[in-house]
Coordinates of C-alpha atoms and ligand atoms in Angstrom, one line a residue:
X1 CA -3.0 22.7 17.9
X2 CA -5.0 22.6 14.5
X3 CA -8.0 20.1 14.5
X4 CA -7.0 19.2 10.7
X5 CA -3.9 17.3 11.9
X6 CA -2.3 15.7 14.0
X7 CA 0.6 17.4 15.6
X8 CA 3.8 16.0 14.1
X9 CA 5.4 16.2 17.9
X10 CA 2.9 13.6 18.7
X11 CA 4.3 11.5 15.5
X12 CA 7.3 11.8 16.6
X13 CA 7.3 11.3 19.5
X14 CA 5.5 7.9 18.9
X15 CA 8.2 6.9 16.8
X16 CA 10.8 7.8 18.7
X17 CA 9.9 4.6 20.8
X18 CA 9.8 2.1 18.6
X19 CA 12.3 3.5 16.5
X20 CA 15.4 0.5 17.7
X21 CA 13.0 -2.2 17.6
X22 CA 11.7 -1.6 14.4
X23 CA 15.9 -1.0 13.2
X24 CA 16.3 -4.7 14.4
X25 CA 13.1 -6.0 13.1
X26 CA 14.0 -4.7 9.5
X27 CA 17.7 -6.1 9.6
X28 CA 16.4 -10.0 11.1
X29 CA 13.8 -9.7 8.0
X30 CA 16.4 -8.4 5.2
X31 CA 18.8 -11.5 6.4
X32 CA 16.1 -14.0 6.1
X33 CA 15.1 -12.0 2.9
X34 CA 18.3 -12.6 1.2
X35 CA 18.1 -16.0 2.4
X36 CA 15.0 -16.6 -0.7
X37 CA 17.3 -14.4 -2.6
X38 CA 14.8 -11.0 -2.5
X39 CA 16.3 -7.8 -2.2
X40 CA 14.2 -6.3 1.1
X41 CA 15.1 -2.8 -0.5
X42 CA 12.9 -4.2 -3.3
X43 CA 10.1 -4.6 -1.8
X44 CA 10.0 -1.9 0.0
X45 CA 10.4 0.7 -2.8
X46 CA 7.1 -1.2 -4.3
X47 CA 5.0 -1.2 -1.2
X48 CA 5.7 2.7 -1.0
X49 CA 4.5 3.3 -4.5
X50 CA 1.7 1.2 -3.7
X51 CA -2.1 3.0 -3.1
X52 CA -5.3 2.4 -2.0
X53 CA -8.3 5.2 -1.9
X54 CA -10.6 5.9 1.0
X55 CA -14.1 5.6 0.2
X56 CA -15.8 9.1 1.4
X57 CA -18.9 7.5 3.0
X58 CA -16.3 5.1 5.1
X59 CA -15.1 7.8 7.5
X60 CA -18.6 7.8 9.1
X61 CA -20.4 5.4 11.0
X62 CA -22.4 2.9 9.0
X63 CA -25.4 1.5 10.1
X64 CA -27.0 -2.6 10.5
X65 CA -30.2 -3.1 8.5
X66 CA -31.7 -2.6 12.1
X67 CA -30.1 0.5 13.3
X68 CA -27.7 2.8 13.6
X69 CA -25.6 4.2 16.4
X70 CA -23.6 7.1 15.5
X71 CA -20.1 7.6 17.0
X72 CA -18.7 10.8 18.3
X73 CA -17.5 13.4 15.9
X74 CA -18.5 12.3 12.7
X75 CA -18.1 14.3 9.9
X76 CA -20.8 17.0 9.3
X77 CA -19.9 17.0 5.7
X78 CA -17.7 16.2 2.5
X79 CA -14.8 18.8 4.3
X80 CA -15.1 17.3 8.0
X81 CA -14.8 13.7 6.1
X82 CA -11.6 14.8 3.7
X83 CA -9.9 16.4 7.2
X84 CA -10.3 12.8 8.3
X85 CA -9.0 11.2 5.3
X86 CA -6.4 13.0 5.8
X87 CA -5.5 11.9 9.3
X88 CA -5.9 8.3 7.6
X89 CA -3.2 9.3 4.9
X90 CA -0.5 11.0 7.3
X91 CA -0.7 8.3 9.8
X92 CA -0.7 5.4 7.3
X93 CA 0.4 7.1 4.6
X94 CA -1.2 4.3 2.5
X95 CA -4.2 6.3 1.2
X96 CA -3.3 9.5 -1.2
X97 CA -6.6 9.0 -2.9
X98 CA -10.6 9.8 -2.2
X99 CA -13.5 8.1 -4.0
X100 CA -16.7 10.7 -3.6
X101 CA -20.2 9.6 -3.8
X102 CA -22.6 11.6 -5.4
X103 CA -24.8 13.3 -4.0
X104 CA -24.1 12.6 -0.4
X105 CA -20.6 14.5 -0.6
X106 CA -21.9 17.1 -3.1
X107 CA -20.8 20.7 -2.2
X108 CA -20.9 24.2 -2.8
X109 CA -17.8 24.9 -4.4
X110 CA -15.4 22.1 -6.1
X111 CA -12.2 24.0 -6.6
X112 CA -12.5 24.4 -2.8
X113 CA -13.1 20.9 -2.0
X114 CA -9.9 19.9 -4.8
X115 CA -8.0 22.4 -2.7
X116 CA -8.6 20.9 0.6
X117 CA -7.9 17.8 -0.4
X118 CA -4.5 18.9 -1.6
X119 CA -3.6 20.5 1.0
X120 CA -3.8 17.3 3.0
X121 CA -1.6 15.5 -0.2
X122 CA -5.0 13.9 -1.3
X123 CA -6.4 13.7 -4.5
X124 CA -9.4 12.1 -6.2
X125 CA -9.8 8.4 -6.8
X126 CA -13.5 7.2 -9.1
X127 CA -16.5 9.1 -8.4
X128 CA -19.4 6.7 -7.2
X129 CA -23.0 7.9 -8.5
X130 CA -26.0 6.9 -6.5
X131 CA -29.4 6.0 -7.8
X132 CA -30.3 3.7 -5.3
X133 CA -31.9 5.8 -3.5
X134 CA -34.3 8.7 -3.6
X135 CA -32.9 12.2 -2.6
X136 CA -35.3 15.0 -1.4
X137 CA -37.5 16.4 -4.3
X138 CA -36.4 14.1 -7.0
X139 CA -39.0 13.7 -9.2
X140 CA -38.9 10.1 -9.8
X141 CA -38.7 7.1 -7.3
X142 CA -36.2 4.7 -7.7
X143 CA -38.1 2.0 -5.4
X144 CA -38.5 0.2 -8.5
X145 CA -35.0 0.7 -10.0
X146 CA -33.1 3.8 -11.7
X147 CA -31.4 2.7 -15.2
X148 CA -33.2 0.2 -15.5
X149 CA -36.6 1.1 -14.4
X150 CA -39.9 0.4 -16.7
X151 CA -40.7 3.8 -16.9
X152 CA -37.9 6.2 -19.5
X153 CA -38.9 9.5 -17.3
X154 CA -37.0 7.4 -14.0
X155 CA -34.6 5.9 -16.4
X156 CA -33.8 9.1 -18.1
X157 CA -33.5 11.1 -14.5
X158 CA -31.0 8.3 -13.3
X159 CA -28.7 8.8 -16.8
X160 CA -28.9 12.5 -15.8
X161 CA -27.5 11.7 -12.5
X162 CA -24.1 9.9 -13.9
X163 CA -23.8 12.9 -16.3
X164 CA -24.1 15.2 -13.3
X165 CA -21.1 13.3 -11.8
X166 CA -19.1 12.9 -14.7
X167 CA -19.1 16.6 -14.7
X168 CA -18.5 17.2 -10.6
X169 CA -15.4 14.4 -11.2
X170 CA -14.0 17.0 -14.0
X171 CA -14.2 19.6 -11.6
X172 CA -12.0 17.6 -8.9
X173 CA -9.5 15.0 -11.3
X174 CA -11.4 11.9 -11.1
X175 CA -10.6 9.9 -14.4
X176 CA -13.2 7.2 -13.7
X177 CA -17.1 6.9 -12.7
X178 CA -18.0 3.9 -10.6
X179 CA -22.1 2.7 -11.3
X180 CA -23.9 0.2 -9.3
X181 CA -27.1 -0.2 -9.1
X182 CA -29.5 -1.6 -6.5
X183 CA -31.5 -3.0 -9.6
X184 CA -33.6 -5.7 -9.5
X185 CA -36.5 -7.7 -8.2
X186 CA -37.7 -9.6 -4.8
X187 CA -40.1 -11.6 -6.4
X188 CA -40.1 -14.1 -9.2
X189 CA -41.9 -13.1 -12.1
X190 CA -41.8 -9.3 -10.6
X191 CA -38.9 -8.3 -13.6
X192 CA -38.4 -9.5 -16.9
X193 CA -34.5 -11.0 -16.6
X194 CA -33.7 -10.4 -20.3
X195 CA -35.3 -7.0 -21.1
X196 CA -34.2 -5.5 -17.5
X197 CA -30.8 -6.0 -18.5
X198 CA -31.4 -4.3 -22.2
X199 CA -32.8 -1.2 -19.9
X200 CA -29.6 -1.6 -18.5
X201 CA -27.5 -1.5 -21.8
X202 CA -29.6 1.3 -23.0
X203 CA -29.1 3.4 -20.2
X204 CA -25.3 3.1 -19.5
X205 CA -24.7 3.5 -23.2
X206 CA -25.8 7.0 -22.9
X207 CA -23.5 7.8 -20.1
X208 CA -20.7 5.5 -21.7
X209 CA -21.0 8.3 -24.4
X210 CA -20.7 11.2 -22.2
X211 CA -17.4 9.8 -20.6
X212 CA -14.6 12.2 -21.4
X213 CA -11.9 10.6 -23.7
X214 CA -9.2 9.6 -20.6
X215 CA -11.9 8.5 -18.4
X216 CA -13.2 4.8 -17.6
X217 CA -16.1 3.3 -17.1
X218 CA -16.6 1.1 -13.3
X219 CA -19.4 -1.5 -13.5
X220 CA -20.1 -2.5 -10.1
X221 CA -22.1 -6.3 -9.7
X222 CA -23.4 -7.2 -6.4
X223 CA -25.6 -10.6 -6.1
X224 CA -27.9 -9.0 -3.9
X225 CA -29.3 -6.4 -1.5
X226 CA -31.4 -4.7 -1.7
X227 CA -33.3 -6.8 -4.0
X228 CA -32.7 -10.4 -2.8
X229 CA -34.3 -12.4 -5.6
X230 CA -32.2 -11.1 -8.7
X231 CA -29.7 -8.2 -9.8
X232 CA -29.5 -6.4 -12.5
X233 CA -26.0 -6.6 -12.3
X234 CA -25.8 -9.6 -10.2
X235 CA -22.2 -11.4 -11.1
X236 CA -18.7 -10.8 -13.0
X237 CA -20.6 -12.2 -15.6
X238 CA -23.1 -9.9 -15.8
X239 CA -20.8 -7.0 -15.9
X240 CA -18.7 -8.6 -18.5
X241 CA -21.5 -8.8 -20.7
X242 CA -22.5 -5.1 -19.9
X243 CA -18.6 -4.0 -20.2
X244 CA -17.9 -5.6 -23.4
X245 CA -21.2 -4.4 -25.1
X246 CA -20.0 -0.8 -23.8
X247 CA -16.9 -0.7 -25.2
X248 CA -13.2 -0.4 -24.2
X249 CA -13.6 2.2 -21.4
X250 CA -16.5 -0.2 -19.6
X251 CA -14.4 -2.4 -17.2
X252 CA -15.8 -4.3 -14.4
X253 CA -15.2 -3.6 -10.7
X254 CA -14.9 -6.2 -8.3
X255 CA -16.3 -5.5 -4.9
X256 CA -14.7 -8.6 -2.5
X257 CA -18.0 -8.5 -0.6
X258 CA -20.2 -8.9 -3.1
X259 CA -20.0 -12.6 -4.3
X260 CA -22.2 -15.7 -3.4
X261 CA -20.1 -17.3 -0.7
X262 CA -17.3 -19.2 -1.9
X263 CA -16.9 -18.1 -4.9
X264 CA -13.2 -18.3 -6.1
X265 CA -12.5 -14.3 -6.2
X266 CA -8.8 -14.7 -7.6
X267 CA -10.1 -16.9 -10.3
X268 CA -12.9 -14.2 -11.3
X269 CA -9.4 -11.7 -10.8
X270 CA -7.4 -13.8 -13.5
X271 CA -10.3 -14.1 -16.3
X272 CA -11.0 -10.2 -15.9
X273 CA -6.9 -9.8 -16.0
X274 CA -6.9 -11.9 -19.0
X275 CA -10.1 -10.4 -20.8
X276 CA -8.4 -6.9 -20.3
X277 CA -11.6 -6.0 -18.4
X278 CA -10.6 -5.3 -14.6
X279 CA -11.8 -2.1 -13.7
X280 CA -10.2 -2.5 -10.1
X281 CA -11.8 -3.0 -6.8
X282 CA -13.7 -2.4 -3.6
X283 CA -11.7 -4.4 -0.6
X284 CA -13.2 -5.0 2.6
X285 CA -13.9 -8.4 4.0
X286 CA -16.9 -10.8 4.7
X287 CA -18.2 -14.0 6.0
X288 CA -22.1 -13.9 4.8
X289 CA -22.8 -11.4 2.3
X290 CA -21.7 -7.6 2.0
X291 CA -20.8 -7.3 5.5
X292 CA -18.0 -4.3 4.6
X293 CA -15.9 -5.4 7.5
X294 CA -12.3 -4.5 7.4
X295 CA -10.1 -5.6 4.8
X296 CA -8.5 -9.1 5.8
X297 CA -10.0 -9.7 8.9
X298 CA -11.7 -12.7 8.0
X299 CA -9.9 -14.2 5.1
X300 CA -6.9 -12.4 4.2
X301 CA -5.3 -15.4 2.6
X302 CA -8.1 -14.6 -0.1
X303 CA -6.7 -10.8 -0.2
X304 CA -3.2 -12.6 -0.8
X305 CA -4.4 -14.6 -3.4
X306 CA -6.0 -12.1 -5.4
X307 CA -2.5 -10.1 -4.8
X308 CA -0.7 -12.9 -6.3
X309 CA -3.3 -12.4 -9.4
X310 CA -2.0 -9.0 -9.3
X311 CA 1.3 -9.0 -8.8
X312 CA 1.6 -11.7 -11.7
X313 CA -0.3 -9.9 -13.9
X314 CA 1.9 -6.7 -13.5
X315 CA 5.3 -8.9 -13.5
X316 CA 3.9 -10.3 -16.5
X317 CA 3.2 -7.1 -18.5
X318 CA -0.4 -7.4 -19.0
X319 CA -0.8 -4.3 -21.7
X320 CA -2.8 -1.6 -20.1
X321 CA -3.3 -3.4 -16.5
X322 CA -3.8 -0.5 -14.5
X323 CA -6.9 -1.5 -11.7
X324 CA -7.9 1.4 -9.0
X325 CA -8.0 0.2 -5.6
X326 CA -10.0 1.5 -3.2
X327 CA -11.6 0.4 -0.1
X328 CA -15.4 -0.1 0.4
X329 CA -16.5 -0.8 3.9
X330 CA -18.8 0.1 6.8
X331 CA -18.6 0.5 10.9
X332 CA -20.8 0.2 13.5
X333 CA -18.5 -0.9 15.8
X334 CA -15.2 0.2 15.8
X335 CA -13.7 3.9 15.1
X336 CA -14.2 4.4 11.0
X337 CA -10.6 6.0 11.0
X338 CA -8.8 3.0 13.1
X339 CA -10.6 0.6 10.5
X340 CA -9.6 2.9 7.5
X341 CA -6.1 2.5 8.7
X342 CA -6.2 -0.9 9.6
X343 CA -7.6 -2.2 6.4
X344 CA -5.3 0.0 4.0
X345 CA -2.4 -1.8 5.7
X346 CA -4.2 -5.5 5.4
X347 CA -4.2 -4.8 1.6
X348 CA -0.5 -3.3 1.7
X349 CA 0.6 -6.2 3.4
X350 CA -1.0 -8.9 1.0
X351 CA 0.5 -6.6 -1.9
X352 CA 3.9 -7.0 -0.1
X353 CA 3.4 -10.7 0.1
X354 CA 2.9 -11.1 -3.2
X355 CA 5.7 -9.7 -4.5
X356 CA 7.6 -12.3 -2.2
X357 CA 6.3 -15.2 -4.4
X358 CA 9.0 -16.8 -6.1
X359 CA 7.7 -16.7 -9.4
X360 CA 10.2 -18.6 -11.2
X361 CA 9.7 -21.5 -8.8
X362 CA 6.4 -21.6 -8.8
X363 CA 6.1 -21.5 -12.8
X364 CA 8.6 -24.4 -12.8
X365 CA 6.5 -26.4 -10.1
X366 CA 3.1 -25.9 -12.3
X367 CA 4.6 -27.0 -15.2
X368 CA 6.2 -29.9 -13.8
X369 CA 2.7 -30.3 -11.7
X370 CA 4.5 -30.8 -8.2
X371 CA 2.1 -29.9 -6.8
X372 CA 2.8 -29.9 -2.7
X373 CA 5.7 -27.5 -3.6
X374 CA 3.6 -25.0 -5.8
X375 CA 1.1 -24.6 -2.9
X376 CA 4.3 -24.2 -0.7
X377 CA 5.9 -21.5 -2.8
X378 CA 2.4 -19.2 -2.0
X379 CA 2.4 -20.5 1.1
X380 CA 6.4 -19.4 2.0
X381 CA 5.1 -15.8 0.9
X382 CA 2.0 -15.6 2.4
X383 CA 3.5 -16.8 5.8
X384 CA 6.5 -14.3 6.0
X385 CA 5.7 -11.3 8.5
X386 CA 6.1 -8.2 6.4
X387 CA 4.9 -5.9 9.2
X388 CA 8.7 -4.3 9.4
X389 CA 8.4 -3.5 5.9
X390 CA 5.1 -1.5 5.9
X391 CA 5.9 0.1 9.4
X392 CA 9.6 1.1 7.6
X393 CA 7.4 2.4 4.7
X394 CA 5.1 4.6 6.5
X395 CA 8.4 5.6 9.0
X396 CA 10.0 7.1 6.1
X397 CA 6.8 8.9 4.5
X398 CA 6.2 10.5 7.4
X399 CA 3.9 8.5 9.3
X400 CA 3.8 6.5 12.3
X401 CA 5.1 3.4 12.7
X402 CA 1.9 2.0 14.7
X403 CA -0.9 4.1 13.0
X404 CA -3.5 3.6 15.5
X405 CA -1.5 3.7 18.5
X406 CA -0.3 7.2 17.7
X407 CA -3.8 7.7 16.5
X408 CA -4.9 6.9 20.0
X409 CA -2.1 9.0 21.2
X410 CA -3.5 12.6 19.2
X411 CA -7.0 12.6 20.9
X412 CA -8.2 13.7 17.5
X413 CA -11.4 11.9 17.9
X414 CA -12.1 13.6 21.0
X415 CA -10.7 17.2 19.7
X416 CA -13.3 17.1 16.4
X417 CA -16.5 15.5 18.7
X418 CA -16.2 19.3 20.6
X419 CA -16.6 20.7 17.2
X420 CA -19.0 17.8 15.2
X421 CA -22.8 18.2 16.9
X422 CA -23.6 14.4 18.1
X423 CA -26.0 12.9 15.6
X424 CA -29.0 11.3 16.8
X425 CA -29.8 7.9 16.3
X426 CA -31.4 6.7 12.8
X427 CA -31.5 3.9 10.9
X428 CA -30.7 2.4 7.7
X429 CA -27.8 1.4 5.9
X430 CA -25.6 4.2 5.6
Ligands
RM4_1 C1 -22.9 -1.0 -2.2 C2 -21.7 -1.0 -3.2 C3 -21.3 0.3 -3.6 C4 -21.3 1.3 -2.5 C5 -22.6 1.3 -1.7 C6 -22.6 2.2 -0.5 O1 -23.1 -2.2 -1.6 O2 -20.7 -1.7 -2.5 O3 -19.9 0.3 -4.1 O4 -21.2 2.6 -3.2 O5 -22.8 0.0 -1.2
MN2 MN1 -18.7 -1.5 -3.4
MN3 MN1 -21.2 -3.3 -1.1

């Protein structure tokens, strides 16, 4: 049996079982469907062309602040992690899309790597350029930022970088580069607010200019870490600023994790929407800070609200709404593929919920300001049980109707940590 894949008996063989279950499942749902008046057929057909990238640097074991623990047969490299990808993507069939980060996935030969990828049906999502932090040999630190730094030489050496991957994202059919920036200060008085953020404007306009005409732009804010007094790029506002002094292609990404706590996300959502400046996003879940856990297990009725943003926005035919979606998270405690799968179908499923809201209603209950029944009306979607939906979805791609079950099933994990050499332990981040 290959190690690439998992054995389609093994798929099978998995469905087989749950096959008459889920036949039942599906009909029950369809009647009560039709009940609300929505066509389960519908919703199905939009939850299949629905997609969510895996972010490269997710398929291996993250670390705390503390320490790290690595699990068995992590990837070696940027091939190990796109064979693993690709298990995510035939199970779940959710994922057709790779985000790289640069330079921890760079490689030897790119048309290789594009090949690979497509011969597990995957392509390439944004490219993600990394200035914060220092590579072997690089000549200047970024301890004390990158495109923003005081000194041009560090500055000039981090624009280099994004140019670098603009180039590499060429070579494998990205059509966007994603920035962020560990930029900033721990100490008042350390930075100067105003001209750190000109640094800033000076140094993405150069890369803005070497973006290739069908590409965008992805600025990236995070309120903190590593620098926990102020960010460069520290809120939607920020970015907004940065974006629209950019120009059209700038457009701002919203990481879920990476907000002071709560903050209304959907709200931030419907001004970007409106301001024709949503980039897309990074999902994952949180409690404290960018805790990177998987998508909707702590709040997913914030992952359904900023669907029904979504959902609206595309029903509504906001010109040239076309956000990337893409996960962004971290393990340190559970199997990186099992969480990849998991989290791709959280954000299916809130996708799928959305497009249950009976928009009609719910405009007619705003207006009217009945209130009770326009909280209901989200509420009615959010509470319906899509789960035969997405399993029907990933049934009829090819995938398994309990990802992680059948994942469990294949022994991959075991059958790639004979071939992946144990890491040792380290620490850090990532
Ligand atoms: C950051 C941010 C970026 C990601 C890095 C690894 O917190 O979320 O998107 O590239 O982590
Ligand atoms: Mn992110
Ligand atoms: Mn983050």
């Amino acid at each position: 049996m290959s190690t690439s894949t998992i054995a389609k008996s093994v798929v099978d063989a998995h469905n087989e079982a749950r096959l008459r279950d889920l036949r039942s499942d599906y009909a029950h749902l369809g009647e009560q469907l039709a009940r609300r008046h929505i066509d389960i057929e519908a919703v199905r057909a939009g939850v299949a062309a629905f997609g969510v990238a895996i972010p490269s640097w997710g398929v291996g074991t993250g670390g705390t602040r503390f320490a790290r623990f690595p699990g068995p047969g992590e990837p070696r490299h940027v091939f190990d992690k796109l064979q693993d990808c690709g298990v995510i993507h035939q199970l779940a069939r959710a994922t057709p899309t790779v985000s790289l980060h640069i330079p921890w996935d760079k490689c030897g030969d790119w048309s290789e790597l594009r090949q690979a990828a497509a011969a597990q049906g995957l392509s390439f999502d944004a490219i993600n350029s990394n200035t914060f932090s220092d590579q072997k040999g690089q000549a200047h630190s970024y301890k004390f930022g990158s495109l923003t730094h005081t000194d041009a030489a560090t500055r000039a050496q981090a624009v280099e970088h994004n140019l670098e991957c603009i180039a590499i994202g060429q070579k494998i059919g990205s059509k966007a580069l994603t920035v962020w920036v560990g930029d900033g200060s721990n100490f008042p008085g350390q930075q100067h607010l105003r001209r750190a953020f000109e640094r800033y404007l000076e140094s993405t306009r150069r890369i803005y200019a070497a973006l290739p005409a069908d590409w965008r732009m992805f600025l990236e804010h995070k309120i903190c870490e590593p620098a926990f007094y102020s960010t460069v790029i520290q809120d939607w506002g920020s970015s907004f600023l940065a974006a629209s002094a950019l120009g059209a292609k700038a457009q701002c990404l919203v990481d879920l994790g990476h907000h002071a706590p709560s903050v209304n996300i959907e709200l931030i959502v419907a001004r970007l929407v409106a301001a024709g400046k949503l980039a897309g996003f990074h999902f994952n879940d949180s409690k404290y800070g960018d805790d990177d856990l998987d998508s909707g297990s702590i709040n997913p009725f914030q992952l359904f609200l900023v669907f029904n943003e979504l959902v609206d926005a595309a029903q509504s035919n906001v010109p040239d709404f076309q956000p990337a979606y893409m996960l962004d998270q971290s393990h340190n405690v559970t199997d990186p593929i099992e969480s990849l799968m998991t989290s791709a179908a959280a954000v299916q499923r809130c996708y799928a919920q959305a497009l249950l809201v009976d928009r009609k209603a719910l405009t007619a209950y705003q207006d009217s300001n009945d209130v009770l029944m326009a909280s209901q009306a989200l509420k009615q979607a959010y509470q319906t049980d899509v789960t035969p939906i997405l399993q029907r979805v990933r049934l009829e791609a090819g995938g398994a109707i309990d990802p992680v079950a059948a994942y469990r099933a294949s022994a991959y994990r075991d059958r790639v940590a004979e071939i992946r050499p144990a890491a040792g332990p380290s620490s850090g981040i990532v």
